[in-house]
mmCIF file of C-alpha atoms in Angstrom:
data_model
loop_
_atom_site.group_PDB
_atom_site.id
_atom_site.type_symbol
_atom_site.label_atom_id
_atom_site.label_comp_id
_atom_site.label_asym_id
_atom_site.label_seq_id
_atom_site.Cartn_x
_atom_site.Cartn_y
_atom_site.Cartn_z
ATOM 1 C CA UNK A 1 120.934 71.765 -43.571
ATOM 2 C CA UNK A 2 124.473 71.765 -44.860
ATOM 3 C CA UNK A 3 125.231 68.659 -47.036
ATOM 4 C CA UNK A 4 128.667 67.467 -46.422
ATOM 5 C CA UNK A 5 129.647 67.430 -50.743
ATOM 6 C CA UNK A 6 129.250 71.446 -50.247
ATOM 7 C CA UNK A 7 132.419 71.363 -48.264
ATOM 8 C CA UNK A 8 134.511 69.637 -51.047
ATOM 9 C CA UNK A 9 135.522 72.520 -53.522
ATOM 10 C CA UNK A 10 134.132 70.840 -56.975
ATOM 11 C CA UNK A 11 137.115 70.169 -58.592
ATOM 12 C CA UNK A 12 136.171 69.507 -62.001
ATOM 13 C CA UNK A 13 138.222 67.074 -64.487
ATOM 14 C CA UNK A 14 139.403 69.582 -67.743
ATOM 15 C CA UNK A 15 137.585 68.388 -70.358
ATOM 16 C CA UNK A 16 139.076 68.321 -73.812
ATOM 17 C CA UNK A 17 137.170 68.279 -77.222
ATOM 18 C CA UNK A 18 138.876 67.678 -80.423
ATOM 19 C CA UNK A 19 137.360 68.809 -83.473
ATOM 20 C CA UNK A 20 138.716 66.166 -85.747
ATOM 21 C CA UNK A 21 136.938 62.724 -83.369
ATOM 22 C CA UNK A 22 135.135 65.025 -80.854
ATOM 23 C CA UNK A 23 135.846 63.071 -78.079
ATOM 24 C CA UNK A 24 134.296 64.811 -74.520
ATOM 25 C CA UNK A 25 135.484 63.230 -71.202
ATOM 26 C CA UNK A 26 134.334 64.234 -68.299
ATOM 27 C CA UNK A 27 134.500 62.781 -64.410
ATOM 28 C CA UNK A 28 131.777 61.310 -62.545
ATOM 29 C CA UNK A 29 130.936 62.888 -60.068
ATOM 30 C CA UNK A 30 132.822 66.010 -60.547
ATOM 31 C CA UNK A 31 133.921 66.440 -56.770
ATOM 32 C CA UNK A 32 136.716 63.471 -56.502
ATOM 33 C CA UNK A 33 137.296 62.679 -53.103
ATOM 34 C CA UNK A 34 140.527 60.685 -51.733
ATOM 35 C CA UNK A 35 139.683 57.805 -49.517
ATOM 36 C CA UNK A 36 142.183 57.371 -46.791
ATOM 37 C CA UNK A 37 142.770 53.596 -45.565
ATOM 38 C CA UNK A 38 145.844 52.679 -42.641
ATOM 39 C CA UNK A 39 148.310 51.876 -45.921
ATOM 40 C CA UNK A 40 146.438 53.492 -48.823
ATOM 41 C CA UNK A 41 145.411 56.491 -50.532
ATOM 42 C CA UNK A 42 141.834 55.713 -53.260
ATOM 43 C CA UNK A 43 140.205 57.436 -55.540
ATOM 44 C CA UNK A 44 136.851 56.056 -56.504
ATOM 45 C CA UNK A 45 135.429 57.594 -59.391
ATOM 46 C CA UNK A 46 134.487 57.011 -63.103
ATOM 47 C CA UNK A 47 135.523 58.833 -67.105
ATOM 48 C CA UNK A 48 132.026 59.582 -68.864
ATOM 49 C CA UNK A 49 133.996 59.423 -72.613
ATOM 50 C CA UNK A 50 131.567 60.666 -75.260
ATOM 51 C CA UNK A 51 132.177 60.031 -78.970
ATOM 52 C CA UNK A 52 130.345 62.762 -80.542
ATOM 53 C CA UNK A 53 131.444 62.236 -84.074
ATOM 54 C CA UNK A 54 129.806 59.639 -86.641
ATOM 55 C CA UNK A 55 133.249 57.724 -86.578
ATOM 56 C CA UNK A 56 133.617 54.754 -84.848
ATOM 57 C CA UNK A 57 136.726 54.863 -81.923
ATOM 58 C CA UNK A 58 138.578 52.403 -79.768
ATOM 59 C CA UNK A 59 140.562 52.876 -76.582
ATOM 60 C CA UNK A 60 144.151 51.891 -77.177
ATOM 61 C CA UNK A 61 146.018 52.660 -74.071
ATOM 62 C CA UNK A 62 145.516 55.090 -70.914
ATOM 63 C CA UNK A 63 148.386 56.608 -69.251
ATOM 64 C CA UNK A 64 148.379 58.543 -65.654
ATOM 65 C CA UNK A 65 151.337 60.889 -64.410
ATOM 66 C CA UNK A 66 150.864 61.590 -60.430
ATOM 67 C CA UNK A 67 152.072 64.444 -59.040
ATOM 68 C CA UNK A 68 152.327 65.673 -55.182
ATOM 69 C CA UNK A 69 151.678 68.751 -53.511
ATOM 70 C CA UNK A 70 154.787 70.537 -54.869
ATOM 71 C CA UNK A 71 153.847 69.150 -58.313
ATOM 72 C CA UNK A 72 157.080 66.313 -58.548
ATOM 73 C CA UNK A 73 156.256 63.169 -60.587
ATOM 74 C CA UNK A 74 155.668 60.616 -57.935
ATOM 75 C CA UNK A 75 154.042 57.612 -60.493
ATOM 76 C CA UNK A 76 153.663 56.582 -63.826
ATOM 77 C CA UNK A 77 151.123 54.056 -65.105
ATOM 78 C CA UNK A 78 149.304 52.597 -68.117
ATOM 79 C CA UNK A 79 147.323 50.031 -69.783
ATOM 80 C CA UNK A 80 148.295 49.661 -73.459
ATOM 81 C CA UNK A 81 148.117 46.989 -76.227
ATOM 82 C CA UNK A 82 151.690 45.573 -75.809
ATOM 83 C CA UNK A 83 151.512 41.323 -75.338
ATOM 84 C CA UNK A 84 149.758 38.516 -75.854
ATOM 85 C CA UNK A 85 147.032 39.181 -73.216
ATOM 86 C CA UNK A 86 147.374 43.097 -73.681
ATOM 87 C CA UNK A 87 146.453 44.901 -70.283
ATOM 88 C CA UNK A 88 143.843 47.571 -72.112
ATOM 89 C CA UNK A 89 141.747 44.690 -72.593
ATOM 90 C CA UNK A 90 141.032 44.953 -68.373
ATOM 91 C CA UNK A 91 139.039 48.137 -69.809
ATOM 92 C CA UNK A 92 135.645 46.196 -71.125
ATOM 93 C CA UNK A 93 134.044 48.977 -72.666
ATOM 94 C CA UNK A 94 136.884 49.987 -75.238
ATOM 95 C CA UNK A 95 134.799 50.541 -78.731
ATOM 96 C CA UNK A 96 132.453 53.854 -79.443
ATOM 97 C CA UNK A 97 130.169 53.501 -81.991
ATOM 98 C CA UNK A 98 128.825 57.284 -83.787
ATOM 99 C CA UNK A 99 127.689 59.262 -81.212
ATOM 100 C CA UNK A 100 128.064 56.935 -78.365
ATOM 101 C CA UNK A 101 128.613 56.802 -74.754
ATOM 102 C CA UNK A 102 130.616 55.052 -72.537
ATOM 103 C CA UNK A 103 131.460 54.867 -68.581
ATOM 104 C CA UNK A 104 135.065 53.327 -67.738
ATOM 105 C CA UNK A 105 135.815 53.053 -63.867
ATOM 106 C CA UNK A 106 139.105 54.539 -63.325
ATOM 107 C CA UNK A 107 141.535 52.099 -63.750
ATOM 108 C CA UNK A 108 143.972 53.591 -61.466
ATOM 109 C CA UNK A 109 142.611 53.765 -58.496
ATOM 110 C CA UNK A 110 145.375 52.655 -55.227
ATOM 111 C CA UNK A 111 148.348 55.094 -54.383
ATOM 112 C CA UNK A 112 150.400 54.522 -51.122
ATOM 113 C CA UNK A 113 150.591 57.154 -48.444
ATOM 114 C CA UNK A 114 154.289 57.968 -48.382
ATOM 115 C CA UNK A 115 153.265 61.246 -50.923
ATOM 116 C CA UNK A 116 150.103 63.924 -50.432
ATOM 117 C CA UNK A 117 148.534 62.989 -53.699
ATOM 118 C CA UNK A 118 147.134 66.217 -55.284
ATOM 119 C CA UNK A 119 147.040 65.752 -59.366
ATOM 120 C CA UNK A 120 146.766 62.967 -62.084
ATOM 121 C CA UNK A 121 147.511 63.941 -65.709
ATOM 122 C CA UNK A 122 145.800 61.215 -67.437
ATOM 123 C CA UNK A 123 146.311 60.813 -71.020
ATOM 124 C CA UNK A 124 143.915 58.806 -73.483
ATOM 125 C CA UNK A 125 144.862 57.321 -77.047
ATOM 126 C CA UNK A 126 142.220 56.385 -79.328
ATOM 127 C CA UNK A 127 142.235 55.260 -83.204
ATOM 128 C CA UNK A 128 139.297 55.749 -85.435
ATOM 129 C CA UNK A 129 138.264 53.202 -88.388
ATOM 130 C CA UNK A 130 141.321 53.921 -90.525
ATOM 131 C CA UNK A 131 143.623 53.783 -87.434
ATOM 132 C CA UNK A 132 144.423 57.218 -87.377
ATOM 133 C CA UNK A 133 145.705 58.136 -83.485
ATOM 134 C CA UNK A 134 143.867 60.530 -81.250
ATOM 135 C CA UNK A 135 145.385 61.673 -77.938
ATOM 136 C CA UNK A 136 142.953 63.850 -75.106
ATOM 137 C CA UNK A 137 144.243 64.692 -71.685
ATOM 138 C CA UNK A 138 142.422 65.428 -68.897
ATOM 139 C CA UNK A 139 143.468 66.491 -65.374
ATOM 140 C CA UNK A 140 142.009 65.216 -62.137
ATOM 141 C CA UNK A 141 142.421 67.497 -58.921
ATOM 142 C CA UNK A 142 141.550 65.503 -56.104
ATOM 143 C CA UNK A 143 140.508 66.487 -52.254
ATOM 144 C CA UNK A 144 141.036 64.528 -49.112
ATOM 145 C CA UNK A 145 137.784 63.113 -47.571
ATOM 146 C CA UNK A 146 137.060 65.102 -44.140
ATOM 147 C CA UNK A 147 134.371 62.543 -42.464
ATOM 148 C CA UNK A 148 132.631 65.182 -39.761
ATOM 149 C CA UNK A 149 130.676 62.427 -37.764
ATOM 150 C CA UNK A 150 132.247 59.999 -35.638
ATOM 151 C CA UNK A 151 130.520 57.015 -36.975
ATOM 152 C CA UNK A 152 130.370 52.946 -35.459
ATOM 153 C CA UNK A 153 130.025 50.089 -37.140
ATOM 154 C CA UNK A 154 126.129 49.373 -37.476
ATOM 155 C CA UNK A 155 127.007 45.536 -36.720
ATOM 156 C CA UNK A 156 128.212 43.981 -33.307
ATOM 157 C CA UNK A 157 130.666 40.934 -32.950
ATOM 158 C CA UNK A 158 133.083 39.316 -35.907
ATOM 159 C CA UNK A 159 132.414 40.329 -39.371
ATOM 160 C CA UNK A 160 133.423 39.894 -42.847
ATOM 161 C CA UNK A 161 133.494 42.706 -45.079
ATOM 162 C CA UNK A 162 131.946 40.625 -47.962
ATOM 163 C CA UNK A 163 131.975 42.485 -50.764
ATOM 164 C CA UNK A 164 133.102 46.731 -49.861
ATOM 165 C CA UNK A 165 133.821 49.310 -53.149
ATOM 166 C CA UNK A 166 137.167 48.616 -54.399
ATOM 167 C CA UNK A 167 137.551 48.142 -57.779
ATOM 168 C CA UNK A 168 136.357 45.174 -58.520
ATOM 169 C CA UNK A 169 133.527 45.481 -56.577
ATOM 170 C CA UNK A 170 130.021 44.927 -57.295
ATOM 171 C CA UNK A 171 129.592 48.256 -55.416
ATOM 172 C CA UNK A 172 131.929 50.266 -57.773
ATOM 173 C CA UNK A 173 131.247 48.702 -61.030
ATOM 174 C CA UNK A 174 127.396 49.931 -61.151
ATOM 175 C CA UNK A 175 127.300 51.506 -64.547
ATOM 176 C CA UNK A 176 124.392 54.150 -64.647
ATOM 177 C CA UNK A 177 125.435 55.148 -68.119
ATOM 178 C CA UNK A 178 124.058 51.434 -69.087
ATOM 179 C CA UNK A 179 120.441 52.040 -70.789
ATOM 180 C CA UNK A 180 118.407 49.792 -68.723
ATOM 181 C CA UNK A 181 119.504 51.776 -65.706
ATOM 182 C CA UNK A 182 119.132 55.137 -67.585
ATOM 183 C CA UNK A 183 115.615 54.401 -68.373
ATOM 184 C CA UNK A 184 114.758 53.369 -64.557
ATOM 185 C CA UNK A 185 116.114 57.710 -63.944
ATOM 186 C CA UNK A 186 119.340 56.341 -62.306
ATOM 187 C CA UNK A 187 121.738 59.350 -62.484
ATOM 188 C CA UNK A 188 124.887 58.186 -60.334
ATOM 189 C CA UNK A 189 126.552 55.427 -58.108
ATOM 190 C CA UNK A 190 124.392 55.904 -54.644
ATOM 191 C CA UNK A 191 126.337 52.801 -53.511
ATOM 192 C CA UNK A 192 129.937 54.025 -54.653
ATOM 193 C CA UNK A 193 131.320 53.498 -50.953
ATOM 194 C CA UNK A 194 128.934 50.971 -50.047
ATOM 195 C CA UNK A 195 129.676 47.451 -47.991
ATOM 196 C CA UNK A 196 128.282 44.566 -47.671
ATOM 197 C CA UNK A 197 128.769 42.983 -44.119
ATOM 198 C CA UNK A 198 128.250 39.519 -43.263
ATOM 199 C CA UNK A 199 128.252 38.444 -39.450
ATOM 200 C CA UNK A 200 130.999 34.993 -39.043
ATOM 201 C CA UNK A 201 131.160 32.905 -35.625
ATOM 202 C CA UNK A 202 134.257 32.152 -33.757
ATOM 203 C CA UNK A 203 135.676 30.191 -36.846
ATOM 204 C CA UNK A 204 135.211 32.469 -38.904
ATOM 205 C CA UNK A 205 132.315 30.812 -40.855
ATOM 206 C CA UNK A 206 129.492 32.451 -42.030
ATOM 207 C CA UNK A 207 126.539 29.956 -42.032
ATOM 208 C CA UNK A 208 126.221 25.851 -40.484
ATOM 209 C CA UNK A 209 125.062 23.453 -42.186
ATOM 210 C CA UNK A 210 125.082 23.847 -45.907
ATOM 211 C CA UNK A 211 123.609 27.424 -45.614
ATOM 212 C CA UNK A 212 120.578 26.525 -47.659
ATOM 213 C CA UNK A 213 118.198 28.347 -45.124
ATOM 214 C CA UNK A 214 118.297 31.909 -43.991
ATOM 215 C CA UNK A 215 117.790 30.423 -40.707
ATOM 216 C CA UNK A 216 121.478 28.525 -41.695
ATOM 217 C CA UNK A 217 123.026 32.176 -41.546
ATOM 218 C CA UNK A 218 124.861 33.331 -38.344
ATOM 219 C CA UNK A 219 123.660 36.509 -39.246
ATOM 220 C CA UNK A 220 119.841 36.037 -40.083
ATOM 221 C CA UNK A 221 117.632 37.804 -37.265
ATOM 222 C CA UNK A 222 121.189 39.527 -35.756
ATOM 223 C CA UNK A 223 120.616 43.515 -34.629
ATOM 224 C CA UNK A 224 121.595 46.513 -36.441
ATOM 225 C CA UNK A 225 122.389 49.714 -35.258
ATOM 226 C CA UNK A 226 122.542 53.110 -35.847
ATOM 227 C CA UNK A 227 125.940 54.338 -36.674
ATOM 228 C CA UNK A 228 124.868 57.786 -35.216
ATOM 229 C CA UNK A 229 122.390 59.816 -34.122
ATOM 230 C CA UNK A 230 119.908 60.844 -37.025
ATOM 231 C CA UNK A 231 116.319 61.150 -38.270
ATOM 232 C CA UNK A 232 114.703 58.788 -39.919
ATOM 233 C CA UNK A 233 113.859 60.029 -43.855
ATOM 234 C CA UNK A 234 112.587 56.383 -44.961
ATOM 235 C CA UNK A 235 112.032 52.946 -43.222
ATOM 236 C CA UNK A 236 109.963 50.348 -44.943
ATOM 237 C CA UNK A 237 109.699 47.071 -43.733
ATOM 238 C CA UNK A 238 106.907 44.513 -44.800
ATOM 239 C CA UNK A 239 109.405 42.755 -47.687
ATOM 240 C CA UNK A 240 109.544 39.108 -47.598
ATOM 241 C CA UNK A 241 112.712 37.857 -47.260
ATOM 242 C CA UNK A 242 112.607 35.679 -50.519
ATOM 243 C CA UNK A 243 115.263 37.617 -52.375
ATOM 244 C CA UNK A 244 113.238 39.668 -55.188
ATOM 245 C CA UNK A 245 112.377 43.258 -55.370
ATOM 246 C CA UNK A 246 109.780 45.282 -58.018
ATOM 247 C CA UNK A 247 112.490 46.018 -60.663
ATOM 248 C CA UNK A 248 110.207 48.792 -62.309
ATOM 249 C CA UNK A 249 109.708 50.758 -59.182
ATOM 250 C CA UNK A 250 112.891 51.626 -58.556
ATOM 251 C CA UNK A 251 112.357 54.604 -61.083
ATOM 252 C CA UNK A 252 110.369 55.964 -58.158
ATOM 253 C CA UNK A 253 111.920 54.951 -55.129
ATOM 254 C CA UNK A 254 115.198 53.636 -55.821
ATOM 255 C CA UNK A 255 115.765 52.113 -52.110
ATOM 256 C CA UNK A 256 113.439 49.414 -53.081
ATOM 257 C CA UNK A 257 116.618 47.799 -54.641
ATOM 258 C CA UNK A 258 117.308 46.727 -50.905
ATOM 259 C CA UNK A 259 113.844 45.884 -49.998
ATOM 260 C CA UNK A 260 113.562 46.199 -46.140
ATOM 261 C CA UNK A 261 115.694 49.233 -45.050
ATOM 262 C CA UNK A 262 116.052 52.571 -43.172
ATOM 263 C CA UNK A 263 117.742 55.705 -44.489
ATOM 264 C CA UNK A 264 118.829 58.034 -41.314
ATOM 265 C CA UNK A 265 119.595 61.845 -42.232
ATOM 266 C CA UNK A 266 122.438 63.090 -39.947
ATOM 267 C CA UNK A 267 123.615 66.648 -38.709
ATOM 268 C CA UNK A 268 125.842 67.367 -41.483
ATOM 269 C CA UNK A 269 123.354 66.283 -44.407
ATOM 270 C CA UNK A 270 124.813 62.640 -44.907
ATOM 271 C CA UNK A 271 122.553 59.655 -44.547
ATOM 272 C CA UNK A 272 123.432 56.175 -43.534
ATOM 273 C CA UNK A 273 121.386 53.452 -45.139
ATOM 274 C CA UNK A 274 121.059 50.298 -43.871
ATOM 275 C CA UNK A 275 119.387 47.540 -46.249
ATOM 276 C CA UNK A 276 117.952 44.212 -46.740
ATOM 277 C CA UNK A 277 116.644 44.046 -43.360
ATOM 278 C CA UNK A 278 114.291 41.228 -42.247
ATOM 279 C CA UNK A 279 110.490 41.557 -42.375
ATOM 280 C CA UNK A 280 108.351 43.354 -39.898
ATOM 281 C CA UNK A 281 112.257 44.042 -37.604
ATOM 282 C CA UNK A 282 112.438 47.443 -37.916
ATOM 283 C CA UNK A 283 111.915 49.830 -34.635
ATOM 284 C CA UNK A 284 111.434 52.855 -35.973
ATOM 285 C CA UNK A 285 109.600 54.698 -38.522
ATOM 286 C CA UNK A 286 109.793 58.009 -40.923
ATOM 287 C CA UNK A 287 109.868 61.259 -38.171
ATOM 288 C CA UNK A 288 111.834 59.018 -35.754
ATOM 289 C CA UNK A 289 115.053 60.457 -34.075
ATOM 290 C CA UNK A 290 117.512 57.634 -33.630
ATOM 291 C CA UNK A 291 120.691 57.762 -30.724
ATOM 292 C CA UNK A 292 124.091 56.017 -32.462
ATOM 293 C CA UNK A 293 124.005 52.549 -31.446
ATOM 294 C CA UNK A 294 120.306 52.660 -30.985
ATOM 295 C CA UNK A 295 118.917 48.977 -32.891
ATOM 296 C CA UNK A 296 117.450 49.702 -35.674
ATOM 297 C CA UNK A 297 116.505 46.424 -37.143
ATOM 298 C CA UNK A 298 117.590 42.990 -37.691
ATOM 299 C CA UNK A 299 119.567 41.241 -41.054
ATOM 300 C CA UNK A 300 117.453 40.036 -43.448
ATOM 301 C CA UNK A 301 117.563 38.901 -47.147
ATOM 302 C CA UNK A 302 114.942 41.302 -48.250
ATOM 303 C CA UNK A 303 115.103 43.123 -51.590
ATOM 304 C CA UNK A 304 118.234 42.311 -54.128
ATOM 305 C CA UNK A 305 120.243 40.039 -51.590
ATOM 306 C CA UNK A 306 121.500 36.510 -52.088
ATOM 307 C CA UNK A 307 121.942 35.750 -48.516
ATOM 308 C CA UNK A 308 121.247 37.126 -45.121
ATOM 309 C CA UNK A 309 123.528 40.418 -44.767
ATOM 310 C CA UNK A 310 123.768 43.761 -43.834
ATOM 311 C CA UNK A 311 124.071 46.327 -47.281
ATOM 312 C CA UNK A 312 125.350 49.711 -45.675
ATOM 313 C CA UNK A 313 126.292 53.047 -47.179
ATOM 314 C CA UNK A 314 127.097 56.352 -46.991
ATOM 315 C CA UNK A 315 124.989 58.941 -49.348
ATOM 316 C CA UNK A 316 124.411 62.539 -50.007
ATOM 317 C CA UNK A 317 120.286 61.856 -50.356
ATOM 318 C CA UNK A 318 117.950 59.219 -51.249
ATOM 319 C CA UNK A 319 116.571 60.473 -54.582
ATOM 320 C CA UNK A 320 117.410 58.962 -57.786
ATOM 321 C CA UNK A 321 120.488 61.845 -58.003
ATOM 322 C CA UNK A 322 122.088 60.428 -54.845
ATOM 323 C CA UNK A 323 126.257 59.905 -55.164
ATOM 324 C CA UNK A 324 128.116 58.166 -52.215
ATOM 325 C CA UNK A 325 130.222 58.611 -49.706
ATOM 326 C CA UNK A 326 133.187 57.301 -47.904
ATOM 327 C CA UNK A 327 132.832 55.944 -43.929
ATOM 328 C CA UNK A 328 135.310 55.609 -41.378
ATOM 329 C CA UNK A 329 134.123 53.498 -38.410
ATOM 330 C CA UNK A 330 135.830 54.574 -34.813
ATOM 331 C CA UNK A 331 135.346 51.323 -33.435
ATOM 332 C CA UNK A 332 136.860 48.235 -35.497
ATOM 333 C CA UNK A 333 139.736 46.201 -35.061
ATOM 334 C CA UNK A 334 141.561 44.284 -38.036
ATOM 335 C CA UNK A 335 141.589 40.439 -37.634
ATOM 336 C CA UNK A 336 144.089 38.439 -38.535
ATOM 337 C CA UNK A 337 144.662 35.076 -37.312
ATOM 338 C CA UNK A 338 144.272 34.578 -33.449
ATOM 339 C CA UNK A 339 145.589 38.365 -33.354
ATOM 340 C CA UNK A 340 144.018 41.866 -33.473
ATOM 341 C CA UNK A 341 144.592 45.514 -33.792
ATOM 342 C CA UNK A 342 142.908 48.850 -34.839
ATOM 343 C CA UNK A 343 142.196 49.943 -37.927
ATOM 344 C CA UNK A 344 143.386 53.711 -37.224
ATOM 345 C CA UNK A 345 141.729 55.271 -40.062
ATOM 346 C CA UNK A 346 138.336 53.509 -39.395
ATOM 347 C CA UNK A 347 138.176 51.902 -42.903
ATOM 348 C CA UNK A 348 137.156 48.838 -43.563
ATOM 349 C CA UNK A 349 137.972 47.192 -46.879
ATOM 350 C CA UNK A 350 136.913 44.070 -48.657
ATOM 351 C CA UNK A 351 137.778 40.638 -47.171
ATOM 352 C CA UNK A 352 139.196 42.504 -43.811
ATOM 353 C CA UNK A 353 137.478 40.347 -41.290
ATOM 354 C CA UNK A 354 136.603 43.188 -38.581
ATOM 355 C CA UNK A 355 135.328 43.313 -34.840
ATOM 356 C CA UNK A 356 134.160 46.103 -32.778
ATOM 357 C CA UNK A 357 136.107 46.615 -30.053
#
């Protein structure tokens, strides 16, 4: 079965090694895709910058050029040391000991759509520990997202897009160059486009009373649904719903993060995953062929949750190697007020309160 990343020619950021610091950067994942919102072009993806000397390095400023298709200079940005509060210091991992590793989520991440975005030039100065400078390059080539299923939204009703994968999000910010995750065999972001969706009532509020119960969710017990039509790979479903999850076995099975869930494989190799559902609410098992908009399960707080919601996401398999992927949904509107319209590109983005229509 084809696997949708195939389609995306890998373009691969140039990597540049200088003999006198050795400093390798590379992107992760190689294949950067551009995210497509009604206002917004995004790329979502992450610098693996490798010190490979015995010197010890820090990060001074990053600069990006943007170019368009016909290669004009559209945008110029940095973060540099200039000022009290100096804007590098947004970059938390800025020192390199000898032969050390770090991952830095691109900083530069939002472009309008009034250009076709095609290249970034980005350009990285480091000093060593007698302040001599170091400048690398590198060149990112990025490819517009082509979604080939016509997915829905897996909820039904109003919904907050709690927390989605912009770049401050939870979602984005999972470093798997971090040791503890290397040791549990975590090789990439699996939930680099990944949502978190939490069902509101009429006033927009997600729980009554003082939302110390699950049962005090709007959400707790609501259906999910199949965003289209698949086969089940994995569906596991006798978590409590008390919030914890076996932190050891996720070198093994690394949905157990999200306790209670279903992974569905669809026709083009993607899989939808659906987690922290509640206990003993799933309808289907491993073998299953699910219909889109077929209920699945119900919202739980199974697994690594903090409150009854729905996790969702996009991925290209569920092994430990996974990477994400973008979703557009066909069927949301934007809320805003007592008003309402369509989301034309289908993405939803963190704090959009959303409905299906």
């Amino acid at each position: 079965m084809k696997k949708p990343y195939y389609f995306a020619v890998l373009f691969l950021l140039g990597i540049s090694i200088y003999s006198q610091n050795k400093i390798l950067i590379s992107s992760e994942p190689s294949s950067i895709l551009i995210e497509q919102s009604d206002t917004k072009q995004i790329l979502n993806f992450d610098f693996l910058i490798s010190n490979q000397s015995t010197d010890t390095l820090t990060l001074q400023r990053i600069k990006v050029l943007v170019f368009d298709s016909q290669n004009h200079l559209i945008h110029t940005r940095f973060l540099d040391n200039n000022g009290t509060a100096p804007s590098i210091l947004l970059v938390p991992n800025r020192h390199w000991n000898g032969e050390e590793s770090n991952l830095i989520f691109n900083p530069f991440s939002e472009y309008d759509n009034s250009f076709a975005l095609a290249k970034l030039e980005f350009e990285w100065t480091f000093n060593n520990s007698k302040e001599k400078e170091t400048v690398v390059k590198t060149t990112i080539l990025p490819k517009r997202y082509q979604q080939e299923i016509n997915y829905k939204l897996p909820l039904k009703g109003r919904v907050l897009v709690y927390d989605g994968h912009d770049y401050n999000s939870h979602h984005r910010r999972f470093d798997y160059n971090f040791e503890p995750i290397k040791l549990l065999d975590l090789k990439s972001n699996f939930m680099r486009y990944a949502y978190d969706f939490v069902i509101l009532d009429a006033n927009n509020n997600q729980f009554k009373n003082k939302g110390e119960s699950n049962s005090d969710y709007f959400g707790f017990g609501n259906s999910v649904y199949a965003v289209a039509d698949g086969k089940v790979l994995y569906a596991k479903g006798d978590h409590k719903d008390d919030k914890n999850f076996d932190v050891p076995k996720l070198k093994e099975n690394p949905l157990e993060l999200y306790g209670n869930c279903i992974a569905i494989e669809h026709k083009d190799g993607s899989v939808s995953m659906y987690g922290h559902l509640k206990e003993n609410s799933l309808k289907f098992k491993k073998g299953d062929l699910v219909k889109s908009g077929e209920e699945i399960g119900q919202i739980g707080v199974s697994g690594s949750s903090f409150f009854p919601h729905l996790h969702f996401e996009i991925r290209t398999d569920i092994t430990n190697a996974a990477e994400g992927l973008p979703s557009y949904f066909s069927n949301i509107n934007l809320v805003t007020g007592k008003t309402s319209h369509t989301i034309k590109s289908g993405l939803a983005e963190t704090g959009n309160i959303i409905e299906t229509k």
